[in-house]
XYZ file of C-alpha atoms in Angstrom:
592
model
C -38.210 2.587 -6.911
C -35.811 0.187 -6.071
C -36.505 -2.930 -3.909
C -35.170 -1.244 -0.989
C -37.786 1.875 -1.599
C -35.475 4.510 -2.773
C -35.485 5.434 -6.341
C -31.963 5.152 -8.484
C -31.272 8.912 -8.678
C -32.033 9.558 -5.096
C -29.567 6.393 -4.682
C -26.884 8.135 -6.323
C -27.334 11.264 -4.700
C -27.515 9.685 -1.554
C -23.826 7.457 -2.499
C -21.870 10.599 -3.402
C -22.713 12.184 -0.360
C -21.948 9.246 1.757
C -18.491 9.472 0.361
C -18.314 13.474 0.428
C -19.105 13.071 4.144
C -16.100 10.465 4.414
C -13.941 13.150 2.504
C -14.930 15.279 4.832
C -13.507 13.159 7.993
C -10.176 12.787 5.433
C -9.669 16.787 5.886
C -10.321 17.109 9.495
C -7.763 13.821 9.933
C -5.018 15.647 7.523
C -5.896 19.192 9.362
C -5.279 18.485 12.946
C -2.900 15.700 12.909
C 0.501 16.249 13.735
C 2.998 13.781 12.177
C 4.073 13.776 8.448
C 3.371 10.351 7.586
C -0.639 11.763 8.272
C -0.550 15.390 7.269
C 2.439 15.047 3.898
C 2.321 11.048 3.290
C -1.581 10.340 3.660
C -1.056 7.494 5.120
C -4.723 7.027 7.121
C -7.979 5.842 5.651
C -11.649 7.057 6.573
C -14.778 5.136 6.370
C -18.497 4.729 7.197
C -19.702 1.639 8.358
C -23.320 0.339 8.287
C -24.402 -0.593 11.861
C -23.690 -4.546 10.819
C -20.311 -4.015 10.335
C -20.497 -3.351 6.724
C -18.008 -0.642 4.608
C -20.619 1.663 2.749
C -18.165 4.798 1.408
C -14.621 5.202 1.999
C -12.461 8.824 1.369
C -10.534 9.108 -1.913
C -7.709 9.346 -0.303
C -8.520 6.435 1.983
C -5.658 3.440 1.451
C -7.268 0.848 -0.384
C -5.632 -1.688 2.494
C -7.253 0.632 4.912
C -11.110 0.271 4.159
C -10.224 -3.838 4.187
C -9.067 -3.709 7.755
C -11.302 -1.032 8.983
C -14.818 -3.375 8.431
C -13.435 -6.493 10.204
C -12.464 -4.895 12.946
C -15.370 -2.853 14.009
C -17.086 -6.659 13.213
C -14.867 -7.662 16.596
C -16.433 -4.766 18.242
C -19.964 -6.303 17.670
C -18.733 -9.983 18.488
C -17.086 -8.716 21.444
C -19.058 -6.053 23.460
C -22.100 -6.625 21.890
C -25.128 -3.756 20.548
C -25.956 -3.537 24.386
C -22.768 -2.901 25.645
C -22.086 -0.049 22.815
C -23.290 3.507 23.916
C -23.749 7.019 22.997
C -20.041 8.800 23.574
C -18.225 5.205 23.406
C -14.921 5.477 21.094
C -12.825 2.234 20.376
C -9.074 1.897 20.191
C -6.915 -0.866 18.599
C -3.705 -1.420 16.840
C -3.326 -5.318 17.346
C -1.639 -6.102 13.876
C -4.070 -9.598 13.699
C -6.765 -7.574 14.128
C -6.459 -4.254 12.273
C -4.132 -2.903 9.322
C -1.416 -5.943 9.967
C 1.417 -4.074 11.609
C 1.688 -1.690 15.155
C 1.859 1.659 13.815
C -1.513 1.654 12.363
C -4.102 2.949 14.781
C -7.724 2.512 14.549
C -10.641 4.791 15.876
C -13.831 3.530 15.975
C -16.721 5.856 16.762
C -20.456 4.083 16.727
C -23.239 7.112 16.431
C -26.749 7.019 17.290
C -30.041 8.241 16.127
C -33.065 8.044 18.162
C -31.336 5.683 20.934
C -30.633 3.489 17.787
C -26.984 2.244 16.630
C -27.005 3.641 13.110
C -23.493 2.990 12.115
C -19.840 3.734 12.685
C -17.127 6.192 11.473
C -14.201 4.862 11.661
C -9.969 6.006 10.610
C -6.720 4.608 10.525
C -3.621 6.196 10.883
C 0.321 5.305 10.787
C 1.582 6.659 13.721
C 5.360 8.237 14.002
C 5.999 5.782 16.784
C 5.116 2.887 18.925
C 8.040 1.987 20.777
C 10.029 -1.254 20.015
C 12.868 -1.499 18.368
C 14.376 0.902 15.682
C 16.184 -1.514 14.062
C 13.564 -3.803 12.903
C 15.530 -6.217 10.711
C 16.642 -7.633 13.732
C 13.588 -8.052 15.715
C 12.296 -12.309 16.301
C 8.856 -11.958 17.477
C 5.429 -9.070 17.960
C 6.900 -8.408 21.540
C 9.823 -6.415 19.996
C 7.954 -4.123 17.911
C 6.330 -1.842 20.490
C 2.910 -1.095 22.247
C 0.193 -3.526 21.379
C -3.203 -2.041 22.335
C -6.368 -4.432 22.339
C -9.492 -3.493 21.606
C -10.545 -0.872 24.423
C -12.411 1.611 24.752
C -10.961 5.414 24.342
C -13.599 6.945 25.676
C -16.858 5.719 27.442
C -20.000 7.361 27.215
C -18.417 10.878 26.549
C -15.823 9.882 29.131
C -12.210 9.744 28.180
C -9.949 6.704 28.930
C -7.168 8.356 30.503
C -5.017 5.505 31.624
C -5.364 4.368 28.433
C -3.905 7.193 26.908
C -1.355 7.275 29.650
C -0.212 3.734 29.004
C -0.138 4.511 25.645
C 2.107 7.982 26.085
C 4.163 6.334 28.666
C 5.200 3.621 25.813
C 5.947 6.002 23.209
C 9.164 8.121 22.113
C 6.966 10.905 20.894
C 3.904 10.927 22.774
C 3.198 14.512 21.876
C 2.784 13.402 18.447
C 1.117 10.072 18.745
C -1.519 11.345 21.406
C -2.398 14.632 19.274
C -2.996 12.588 16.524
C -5.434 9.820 18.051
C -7.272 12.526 19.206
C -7.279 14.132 14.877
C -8.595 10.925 14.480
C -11.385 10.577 17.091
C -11.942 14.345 15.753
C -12.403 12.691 11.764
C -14.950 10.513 13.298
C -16.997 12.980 15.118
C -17.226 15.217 11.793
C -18.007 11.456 9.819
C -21.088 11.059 12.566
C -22.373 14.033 12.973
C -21.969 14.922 8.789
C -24.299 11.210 8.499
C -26.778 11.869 11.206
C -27.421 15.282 9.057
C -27.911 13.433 6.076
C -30.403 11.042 7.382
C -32.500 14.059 8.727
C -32.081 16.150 5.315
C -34.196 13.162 3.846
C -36.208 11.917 6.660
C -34.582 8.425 6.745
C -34.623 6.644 10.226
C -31.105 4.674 9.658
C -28.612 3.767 7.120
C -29.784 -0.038 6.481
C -31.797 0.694 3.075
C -29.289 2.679 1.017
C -26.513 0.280 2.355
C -28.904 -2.661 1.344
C -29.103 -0.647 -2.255
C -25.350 -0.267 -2.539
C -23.776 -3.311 -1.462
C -26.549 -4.879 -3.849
C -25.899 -3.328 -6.767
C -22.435 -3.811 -5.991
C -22.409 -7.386 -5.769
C -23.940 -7.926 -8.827
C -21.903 -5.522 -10.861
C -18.697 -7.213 -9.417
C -20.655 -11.073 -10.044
C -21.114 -9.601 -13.568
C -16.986 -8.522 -14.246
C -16.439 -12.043 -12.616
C -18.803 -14.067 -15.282
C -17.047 -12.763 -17.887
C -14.250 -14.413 -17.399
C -13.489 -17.899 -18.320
C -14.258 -20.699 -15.307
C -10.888 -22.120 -14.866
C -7.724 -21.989 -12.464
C -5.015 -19.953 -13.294
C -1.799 -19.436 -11.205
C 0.955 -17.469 -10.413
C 4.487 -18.053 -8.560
C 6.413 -14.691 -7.295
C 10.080 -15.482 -5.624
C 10.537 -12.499 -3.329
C 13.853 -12.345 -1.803
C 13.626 -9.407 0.778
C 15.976 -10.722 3.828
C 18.645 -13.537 3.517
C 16.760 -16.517 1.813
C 14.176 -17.188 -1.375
C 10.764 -17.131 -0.379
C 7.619 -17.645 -2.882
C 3.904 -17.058 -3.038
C 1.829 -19.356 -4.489
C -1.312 -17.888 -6.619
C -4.142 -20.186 -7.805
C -6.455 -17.864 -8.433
C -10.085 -19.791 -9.463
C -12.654 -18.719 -11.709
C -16.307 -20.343 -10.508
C -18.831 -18.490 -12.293
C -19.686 -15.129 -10.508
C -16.793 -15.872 -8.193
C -13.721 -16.278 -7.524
C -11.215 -18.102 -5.405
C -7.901 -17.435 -4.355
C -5.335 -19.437 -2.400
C -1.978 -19.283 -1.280
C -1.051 -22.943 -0.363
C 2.524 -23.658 -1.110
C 3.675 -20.141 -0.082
C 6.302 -19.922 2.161
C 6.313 -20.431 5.912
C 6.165 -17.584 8.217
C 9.792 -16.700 8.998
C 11.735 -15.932 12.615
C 12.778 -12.515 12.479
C 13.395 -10.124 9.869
C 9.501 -8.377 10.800
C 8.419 -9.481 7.463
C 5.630 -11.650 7.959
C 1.908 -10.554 7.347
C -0.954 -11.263 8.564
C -4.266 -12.613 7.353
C -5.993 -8.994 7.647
C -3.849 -7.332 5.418
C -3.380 -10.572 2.624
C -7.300 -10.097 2.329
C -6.782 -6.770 1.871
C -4.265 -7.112 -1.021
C -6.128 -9.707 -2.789
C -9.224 -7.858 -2.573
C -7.831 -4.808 -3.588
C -6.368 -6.085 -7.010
C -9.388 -7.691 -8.031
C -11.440 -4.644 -7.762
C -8.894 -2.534 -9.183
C -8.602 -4.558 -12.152
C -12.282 -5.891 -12.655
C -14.232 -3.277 -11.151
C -12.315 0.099 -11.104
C -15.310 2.580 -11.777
C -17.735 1.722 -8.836
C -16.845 3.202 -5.773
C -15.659 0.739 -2.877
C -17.691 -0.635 -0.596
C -18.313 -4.137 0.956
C -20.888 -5.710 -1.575
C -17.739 -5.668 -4.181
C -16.002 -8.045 -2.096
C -18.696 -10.447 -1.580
C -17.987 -12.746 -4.655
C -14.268 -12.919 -4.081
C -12.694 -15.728 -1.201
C -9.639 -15.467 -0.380
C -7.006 -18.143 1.752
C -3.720 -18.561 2.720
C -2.667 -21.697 5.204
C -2.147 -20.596 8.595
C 2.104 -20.624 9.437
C 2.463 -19.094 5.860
C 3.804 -15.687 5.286
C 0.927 -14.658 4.327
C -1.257 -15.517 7.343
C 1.137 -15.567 10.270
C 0.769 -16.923 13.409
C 0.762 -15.091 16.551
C 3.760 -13.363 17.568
C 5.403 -13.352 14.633
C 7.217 -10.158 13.915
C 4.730 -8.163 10.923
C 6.067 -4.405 11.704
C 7.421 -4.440 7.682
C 4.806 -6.818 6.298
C 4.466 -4.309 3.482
C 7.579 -5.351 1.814
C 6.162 -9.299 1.494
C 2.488 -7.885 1.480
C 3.249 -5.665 -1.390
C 4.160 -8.722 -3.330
C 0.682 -10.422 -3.176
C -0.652 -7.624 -6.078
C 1.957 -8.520 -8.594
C 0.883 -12.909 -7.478
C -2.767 -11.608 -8.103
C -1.839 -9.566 -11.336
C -0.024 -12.030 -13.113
C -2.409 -15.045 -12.618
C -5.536 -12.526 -13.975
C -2.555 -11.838 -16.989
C -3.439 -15.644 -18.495
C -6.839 -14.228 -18.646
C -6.817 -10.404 -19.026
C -3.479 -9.597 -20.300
C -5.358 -6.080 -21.971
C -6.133 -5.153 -18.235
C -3.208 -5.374 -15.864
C 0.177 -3.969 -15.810
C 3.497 -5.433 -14.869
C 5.246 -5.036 -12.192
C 5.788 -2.239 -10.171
C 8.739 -1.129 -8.145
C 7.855 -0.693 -4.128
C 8.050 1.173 -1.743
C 11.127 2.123 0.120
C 10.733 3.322 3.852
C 12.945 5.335 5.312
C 13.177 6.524 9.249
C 14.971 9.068 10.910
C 15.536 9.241 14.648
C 17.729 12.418 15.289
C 19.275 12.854 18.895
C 20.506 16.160 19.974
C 23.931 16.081 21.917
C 23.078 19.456 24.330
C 19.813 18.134 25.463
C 18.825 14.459 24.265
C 15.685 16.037 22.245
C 14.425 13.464 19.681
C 13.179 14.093 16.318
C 11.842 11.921 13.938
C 10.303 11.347 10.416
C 9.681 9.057 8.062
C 9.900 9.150 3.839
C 8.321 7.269 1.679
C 9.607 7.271 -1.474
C 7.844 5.297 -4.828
C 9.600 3.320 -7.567
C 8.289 3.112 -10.732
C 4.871 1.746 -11.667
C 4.547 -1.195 -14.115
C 3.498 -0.789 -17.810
C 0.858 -2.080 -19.442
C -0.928 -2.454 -22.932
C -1.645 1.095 -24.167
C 0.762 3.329 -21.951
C 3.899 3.858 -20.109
C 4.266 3.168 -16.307
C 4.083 6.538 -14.103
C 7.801 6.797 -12.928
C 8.028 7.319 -9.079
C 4.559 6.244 -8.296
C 3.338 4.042 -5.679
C 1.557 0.829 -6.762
C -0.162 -0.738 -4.987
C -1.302 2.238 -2.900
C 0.742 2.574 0.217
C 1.807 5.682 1.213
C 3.006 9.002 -0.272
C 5.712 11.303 -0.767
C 6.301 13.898 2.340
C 7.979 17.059 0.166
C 11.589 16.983 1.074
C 11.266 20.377 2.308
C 9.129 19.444 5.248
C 11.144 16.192 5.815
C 14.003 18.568 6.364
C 12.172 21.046 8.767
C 11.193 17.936 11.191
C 14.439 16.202 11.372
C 18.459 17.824 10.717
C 18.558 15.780 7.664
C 19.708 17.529 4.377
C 18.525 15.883 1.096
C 21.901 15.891 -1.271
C 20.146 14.078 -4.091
C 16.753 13.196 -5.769
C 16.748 12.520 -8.890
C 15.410 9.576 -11.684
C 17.383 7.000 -12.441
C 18.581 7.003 -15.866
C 17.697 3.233 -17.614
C 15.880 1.732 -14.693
C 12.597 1.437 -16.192
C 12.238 -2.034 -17.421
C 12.206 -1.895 -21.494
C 8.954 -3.116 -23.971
C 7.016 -1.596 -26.032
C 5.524 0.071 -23.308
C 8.081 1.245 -20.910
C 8.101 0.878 -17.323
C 7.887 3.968 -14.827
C 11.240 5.119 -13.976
C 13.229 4.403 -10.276
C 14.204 7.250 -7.848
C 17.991 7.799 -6.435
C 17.951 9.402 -2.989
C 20.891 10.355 -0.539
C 21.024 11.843 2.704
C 23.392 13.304 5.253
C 23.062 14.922 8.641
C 22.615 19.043 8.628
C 26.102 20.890 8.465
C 26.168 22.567 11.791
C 24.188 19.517 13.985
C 25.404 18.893 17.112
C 24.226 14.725 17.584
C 23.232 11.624 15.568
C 20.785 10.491 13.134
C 19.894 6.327 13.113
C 19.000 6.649 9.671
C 16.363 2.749 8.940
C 15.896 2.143 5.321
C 13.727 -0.750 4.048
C 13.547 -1.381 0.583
C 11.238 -3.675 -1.439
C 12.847 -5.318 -4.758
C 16.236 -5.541 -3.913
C 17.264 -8.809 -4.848
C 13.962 -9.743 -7.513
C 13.397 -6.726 -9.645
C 9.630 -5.925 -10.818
C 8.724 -8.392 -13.731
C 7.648 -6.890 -17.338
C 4.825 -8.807 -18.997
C 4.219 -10.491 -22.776
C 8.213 -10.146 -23.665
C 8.480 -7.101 -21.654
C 11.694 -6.146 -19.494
C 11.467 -6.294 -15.758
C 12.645 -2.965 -14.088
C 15.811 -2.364 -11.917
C 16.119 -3.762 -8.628
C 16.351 -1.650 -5.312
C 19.240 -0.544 -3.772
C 20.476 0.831 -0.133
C 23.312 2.834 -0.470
C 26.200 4.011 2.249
C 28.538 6.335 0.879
C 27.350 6.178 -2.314
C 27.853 2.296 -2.951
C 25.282 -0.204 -2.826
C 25.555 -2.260 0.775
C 26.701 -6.015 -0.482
C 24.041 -8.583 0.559
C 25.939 -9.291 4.033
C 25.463 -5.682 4.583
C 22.107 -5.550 4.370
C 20.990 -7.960 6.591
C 23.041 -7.047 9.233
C 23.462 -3.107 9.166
C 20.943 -1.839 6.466
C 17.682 -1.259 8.947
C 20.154 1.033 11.029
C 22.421 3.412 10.027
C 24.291 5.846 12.065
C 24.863 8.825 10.670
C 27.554 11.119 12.674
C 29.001 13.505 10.839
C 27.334 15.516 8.195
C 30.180 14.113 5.511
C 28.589 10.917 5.737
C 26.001 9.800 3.340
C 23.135 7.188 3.546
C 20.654 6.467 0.484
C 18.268 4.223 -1.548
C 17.186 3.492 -5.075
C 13.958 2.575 -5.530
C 13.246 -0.619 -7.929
C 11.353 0.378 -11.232
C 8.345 -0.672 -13.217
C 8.694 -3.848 -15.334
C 8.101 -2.831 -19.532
C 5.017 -4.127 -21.092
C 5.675 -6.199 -24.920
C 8.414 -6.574 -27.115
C 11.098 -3.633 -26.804
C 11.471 -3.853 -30.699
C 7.725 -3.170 -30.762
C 7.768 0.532 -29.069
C 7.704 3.337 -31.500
C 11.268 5.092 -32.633
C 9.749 8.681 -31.695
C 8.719 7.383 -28.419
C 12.371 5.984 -27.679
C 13.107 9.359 -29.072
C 11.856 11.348 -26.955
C 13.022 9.447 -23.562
C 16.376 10.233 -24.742
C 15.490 13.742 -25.121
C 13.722 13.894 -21.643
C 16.605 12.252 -20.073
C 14.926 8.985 -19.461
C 17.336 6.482 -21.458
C 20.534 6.740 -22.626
C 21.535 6.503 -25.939
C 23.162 2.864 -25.640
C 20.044 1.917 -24.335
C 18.066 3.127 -27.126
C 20.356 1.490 -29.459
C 20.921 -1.891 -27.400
C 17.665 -2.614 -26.565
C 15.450 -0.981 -28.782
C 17.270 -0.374 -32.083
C 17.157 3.122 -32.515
C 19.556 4.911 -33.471
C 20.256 8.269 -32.546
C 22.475 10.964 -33.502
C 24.893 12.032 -30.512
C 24.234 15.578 -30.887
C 20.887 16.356 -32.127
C 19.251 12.791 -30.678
C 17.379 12.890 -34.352
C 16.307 9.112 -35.852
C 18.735 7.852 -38.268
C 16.101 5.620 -39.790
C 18.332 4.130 -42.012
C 20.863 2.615 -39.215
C 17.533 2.101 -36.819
C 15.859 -0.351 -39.647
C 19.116 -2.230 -39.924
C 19.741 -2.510 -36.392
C 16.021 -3.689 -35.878
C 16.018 -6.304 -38.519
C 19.536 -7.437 -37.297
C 18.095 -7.936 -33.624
C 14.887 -9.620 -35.139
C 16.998 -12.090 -36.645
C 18.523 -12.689 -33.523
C 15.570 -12.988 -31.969
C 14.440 -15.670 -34.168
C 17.654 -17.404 -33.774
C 17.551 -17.567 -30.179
C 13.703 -18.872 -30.702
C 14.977 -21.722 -32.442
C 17.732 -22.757 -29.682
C 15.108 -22.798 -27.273
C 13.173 -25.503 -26.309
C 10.270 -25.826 -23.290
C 11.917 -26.139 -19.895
C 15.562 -24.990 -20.802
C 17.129 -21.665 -19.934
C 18.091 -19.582 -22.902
């Protein structure tokens, strides 16, 4: 037995089906919403919550980022209404970006659930809504009032009871309320099948609550993550990222501290929160980052849950970037936020260079408003699209593949059924993953038009991460492409994009908006990969034969794309001679 009086295997049986419950409130979520970005792009997270506030399971499909937020917010619930005040029926509501997932269009649910008269715990989802008002183009915004609807923490329903003017004020703020109503309700629907699937449970083994086997598995949690953290050397190592997303340099600063069986991170010296651009993040989603890479890297094979974030502290100085002050505009803090993995990854890389990867390209967001000329009807979507994910010891980076875990891919055939929007191209970039002896994952092209035939516009918003500071490679590896936005086929020059890129009008279907995604940095010396692995990225289409012969020293035949190990062994030794050349030139500090 363990100290909390349940024995290990009835521990483990107990864990998986806390999580199988939480997949369960995943499939009712992607079942009944109604927008893409739920149903295609799985962009939501389910979890159960111990009655303290506590994450004990979370979905698989659950966003990392998601089962961060999720925790401190239902914390606020107990803080603010306190045990007495919560009842049988209640349902919370909140999408205050300080307070939840760090930007307006994530909504979260919150549904406490009872047994006996007794708060057991909560269920709980998040979901990126199709719309919240505000602006479209969000570039341009200066503060949190121009991003849309900001709703506190209320209560959606009160004992049983719905909140109508809530809803109301919510639909009355919205450009698709159909859509954004139908799926808060999918999501107050998750949390009902997470409650009642729990409360089963708990009678199926006679247990009066949830606080032992939460006691057992944040426990043995902690100590397995205290354990990965011991292991590695006390001592501070950093990291310094330049991310130039907007119009100016900006940097994160990593010190990342090894104490033990914790660790300590902080961001002083990162840059200060900015005045428009909607690229600042808040502290919510930072600590979700940070946490996120440290348990991806140290702890990857015990599932998620609170007790594996007890060891790890994270900080960033209020006014930074990183842990903006209210009302900062946040509504694209994923293209800063998305930055703090690769900070995180490349200060553990002085320690565990065998465990992390390099870096990875981002995510691009595009959004499509489409307005009818005969009657004004709106349509929307958005696409997420992945660049190439970082290499890193023993393999290749997965091209097109999002990292860290945002969102997904909506199939471009159901982009095109919800908005007149015809997909002319899709297709991997050619040379864009960063070389080594590892390669990176490859980039994505992407170009779109309106619908031959459509009577109206399209405002086609794309923001792209890694435009300006392509993903870095690690231990002599490449770093991948940048990103690019594209109007009529040519990349928008930097004046371009701050001014026009968030909004493009698209009026005629011969015009033609489009993106490339940034790809994964290489991992080693290029020299270092294997000839039959260069080989057969030629063959696949992945590199071209220049690059094979540039970069990596194989040499290929034009027409067969068979080694000519003769010329490769020559070109490699010619190159390593280089190499050492250049070595020599080069001295500590200087540019070479």
């Amino acid at each position: 037995m363990t100290r909390n009086g349940i024995d290990a295997l009835t521990l483990e049986i107990l864990w998986q089906r806390l999580i199988t419950v939480a997949d369960q409130m995943s499939t009712t979520l992607a079942r009944t919403a109604f927008s893409t970005t739920i149903t295609a792009s799985n962009d939501y997270g389910c979890v159960l919550i111990d009655e303290d506030g506590q994450c004990i399971a979370h979905a698989h499909r659950s966003l990392p980022i998601f089962n961060r937020t999720m925790p401190y917010t239902t914390g606020l619930i107990l803080e603010r209404f306190g045990r007495e005040n919560i009842g049988r029926g209640d349902v919370f509501i909140s999408n205050d970006p300080w307070e939840n997932a760090g930007h307006n269009p994530d909504i979260t649910v919150i549904t406490p659930f009872f047994r006996g008269g007794a708060l057991v715990g909560f269920a709980a989802s998040i979901a990126h809504h199709a719309d919240v008002g505000g602006a479209v183009d969000t570039n341009q915004v200066r503060d949190s009032y121009e991003e849309g609807l900001l709703i506190p923490l209320v209560k959606l329903y009160r004992a049983g009871e719905i909140n109508q003017t809530a809803l109301d004020f919510i639909a009355a703020n919205v450009r698709l309320p159909t859509a954004v109503i139908g799926d808060i309700h999918a999501q107050a629907a998750a949390n009902q099948t997470g409650a009642e699937r729990c409360l089963t449970l708990l009678d199926e083994y006679g247990l009066p609550d949830l606080r032992a086997v939460s006691a057992e598995i944040h426990e043995r949690s902690e100590r397995a993550m205290r354990r990965a953290i011991a292991a590695l050397p006390d001592g501070v190592y950093r990291s310094r990222v330049v991310v130039d997303e907007f119009d100016q340099p900006l940097q994160l600063v990593c010190a990342m501290e090894v104490r033990g069986e914790e660790i300590f991170i902080d961001f002083n010296g990162t840059s200060p929160q900015q005045p428009r651009g909607a690229i600042n993040v808040t502290h919510t989603f930072t600590r979700g980052q940070i946490s996120y890479a440290l348990k991806a890297t140290l702890l990857p094979d015990v599932p998620g849950n609170d007790g594996c974030y007890r060891p790890i502290h994270a900080s960033a100085p209020p006014g930074c970037i990183l842990n903006a002050r209210r009302p900062a505009s946040v509504s694209q803090r994923h293209r800063i936020g998305a930055h703090i993995f690769g900070a995180v990854i490349q200060a553990l890389a002085e320690v565990l260079p065998e465990r992390v990867i390099a870096g990875s390209g981002f995510l691009v967001s595009t959004r499509v408003f489409a307005n009818a000329d005969e009657d004004g009807a709106i349509s929307h979507s958005y696409l997420f699209s992945a660049g190439g994910m970082g290499a890193n010891s023993q393999d290749n980076g997965i091209s097109t593949v999002q990292v860290p875990a945002l969102a997904g891919a909506v199939p471009v055939e159901l982009f095109e059924i919800s908005v007149p929007i015809l997909t002319r191209c899709r297709e991997f970039i050619e040379d864009s993953g960063g070389a080594g002896a590892q390669r990176g994952g490859l980039a994505q092209r992407m170009e779109l038009s309106l619908l031959p035939g459509f009577a109206g516009t399209a405002t086609v918003s794309v923001h792209a991460a890694g435009q300006n500071v392509p993903p870095f490679g690690l231990r002599g590896g490449a770093g991948g492409a940048p990103a690019q936005i594209l109007r009529e086929g040519k990349v928008l020059s930097r004046a371009e994009k701050v001014e026009h890129a968030s909004a493009m009008l698209l009026t005629n279907a011969a015009e033609t908006v489009g993106f490339e995604t940034a790809a994964g940095g290489g991992y080693g010396p290029p020299i270092e990969r294997e000839p039959a692995s260069v080989q057969a990225d030629a063959r696949d289409g992945l590199i071209s034969l220049a690059q094979a012969a540039s970069v990596y020293g194989v040499i290929l035949d034009k027409d067969s794309l068979e080694i000519d190990f003769e010329a490769t062994a020559a070109r490699r030794k010619t190159m390593v001679r280089g190499a050492g050349r250049l070595g020599e030139r080069c001295k500590p500090g200087m540019a070479c």
